Coordinates of C-alpha atoms in Angstrom, one line a residue:
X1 CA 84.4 100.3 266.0
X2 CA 81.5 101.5 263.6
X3 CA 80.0 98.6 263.7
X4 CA 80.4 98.2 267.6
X5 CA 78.7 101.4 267.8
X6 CA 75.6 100.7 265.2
X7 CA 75.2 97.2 267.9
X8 CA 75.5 98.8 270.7
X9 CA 72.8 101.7 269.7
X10 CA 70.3 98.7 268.0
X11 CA 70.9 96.7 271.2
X12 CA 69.2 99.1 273.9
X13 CA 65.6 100.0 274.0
X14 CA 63.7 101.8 271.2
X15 CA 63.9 105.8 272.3
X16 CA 60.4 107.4 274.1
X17 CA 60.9 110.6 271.9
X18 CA 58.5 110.7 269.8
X19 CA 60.5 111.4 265.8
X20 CA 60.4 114.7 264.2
X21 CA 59.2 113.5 261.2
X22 CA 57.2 110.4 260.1
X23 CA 60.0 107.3 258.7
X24 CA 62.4 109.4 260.5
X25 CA 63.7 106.2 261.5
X26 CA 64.7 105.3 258.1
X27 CA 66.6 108.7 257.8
X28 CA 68.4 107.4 260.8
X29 CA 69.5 104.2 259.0
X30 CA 70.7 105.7 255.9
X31 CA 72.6 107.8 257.5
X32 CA 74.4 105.0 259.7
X33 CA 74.5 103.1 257.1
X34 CA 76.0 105.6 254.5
X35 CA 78.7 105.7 257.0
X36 CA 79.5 102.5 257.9
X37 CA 79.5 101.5 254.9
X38 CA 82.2 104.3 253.7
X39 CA 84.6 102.5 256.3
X40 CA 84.1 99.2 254.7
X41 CA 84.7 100.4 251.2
X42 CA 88.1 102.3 252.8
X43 CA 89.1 99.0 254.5
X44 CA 88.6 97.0 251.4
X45 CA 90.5 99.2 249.1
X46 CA 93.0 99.8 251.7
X47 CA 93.7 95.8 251.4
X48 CA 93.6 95.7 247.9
X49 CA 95.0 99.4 246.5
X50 CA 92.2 100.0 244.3
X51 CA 88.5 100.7 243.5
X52 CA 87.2 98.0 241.2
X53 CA 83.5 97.2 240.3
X54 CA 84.1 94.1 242.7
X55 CA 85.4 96.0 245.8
X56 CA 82.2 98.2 245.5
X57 CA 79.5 95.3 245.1
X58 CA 81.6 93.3 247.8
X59 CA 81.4 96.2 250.4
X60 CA 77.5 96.6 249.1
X61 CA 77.4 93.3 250.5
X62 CA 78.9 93.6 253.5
X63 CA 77.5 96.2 254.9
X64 CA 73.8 94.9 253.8
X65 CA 74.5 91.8 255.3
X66 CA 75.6 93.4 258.2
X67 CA 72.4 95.7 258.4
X68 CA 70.2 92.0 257.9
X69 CA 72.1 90.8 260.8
X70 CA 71.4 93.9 263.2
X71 CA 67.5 93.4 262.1
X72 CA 67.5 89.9 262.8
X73 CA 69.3 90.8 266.1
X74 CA 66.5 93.4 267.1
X75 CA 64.5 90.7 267.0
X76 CA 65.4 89.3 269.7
X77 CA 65.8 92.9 271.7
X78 CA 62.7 93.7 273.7
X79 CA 61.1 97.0 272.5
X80 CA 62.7 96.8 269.3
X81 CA 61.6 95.2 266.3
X82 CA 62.9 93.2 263.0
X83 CA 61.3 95.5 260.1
X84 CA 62.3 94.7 256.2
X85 CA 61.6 98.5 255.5
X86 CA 64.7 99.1 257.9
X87 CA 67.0 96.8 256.1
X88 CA 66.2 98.1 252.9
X89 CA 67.2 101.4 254.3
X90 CA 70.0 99.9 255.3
X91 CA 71.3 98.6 251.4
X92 CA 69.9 102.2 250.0
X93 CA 72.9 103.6 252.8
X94 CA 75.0 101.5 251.7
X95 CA 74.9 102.2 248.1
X96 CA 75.2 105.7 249.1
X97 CA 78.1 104.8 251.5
X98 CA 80.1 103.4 248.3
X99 CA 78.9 106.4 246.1
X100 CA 80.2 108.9 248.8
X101 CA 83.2 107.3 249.1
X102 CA 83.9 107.0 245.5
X103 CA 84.1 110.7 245.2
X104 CA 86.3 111.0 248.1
X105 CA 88.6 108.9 246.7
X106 CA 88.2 110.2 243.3
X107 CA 89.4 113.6 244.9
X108 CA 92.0 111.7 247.1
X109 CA 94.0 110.8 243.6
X110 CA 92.8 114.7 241.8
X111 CA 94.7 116.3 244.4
X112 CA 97.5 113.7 244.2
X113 CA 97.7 114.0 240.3
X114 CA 97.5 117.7 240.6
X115 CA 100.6 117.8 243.3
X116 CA 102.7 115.5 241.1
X117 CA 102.5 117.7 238.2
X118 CA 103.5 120.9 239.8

């Protein structure tokens, strides 16, 4: 559904309001991406029970790829545009996506380990 969403949002016309800040747009992928790419890394370790060095660098992958495809796509969308400096916001969200979700995790099991022992 994430993903849906990021499509459906790169697949309408570019917004008229003018940004808040310049590269404002790259704050906005970052941020999608950061997210989207938490939900793969939960998906993948959901499917295979743990956090390895591979599930990280395959969600990395995944949701880069998937941020090369949505630029390729706007491409092909009137008033939007295919821009490199987008995609590599894209992989710099996703990096953070996988560091974010690390953590999470990594509190997941504290509080786990914590309950068992008590």
């Amino acid at each position: 559904m994430y993903a849906a969403g990021i499509f459906y949002l790169s697949s309408g016309p570019s917004p008229d309001i003018p940004p808040p800040f310049p590269n404002f747009d790259k704050v906005v992928h970052v941020t999608l991406y950061t997210g989207f790419s938490f939900f793969v890394a939960r998906a993948v370790c959901f499917q295979w029970k743990e956090i390895s060095r591979m599930t990280l660098w395959l969600t990395i992958a995944i949701s880069s790829l998937y941020g090369l495809s949505d630029e390729i796509h706007q491409f092909f969308v009137p008033t939007r545009s295919c821009d490199v400096l987008d995609w590599c916001a894209d992989v710099v969200g996703s990096v953070l996506g996988v560091f974010v979700f690390s953590a999470y995790r990594y509190s997941l099991l504290k509080c786990r380990f914590k309950k068992s022992i008590n």
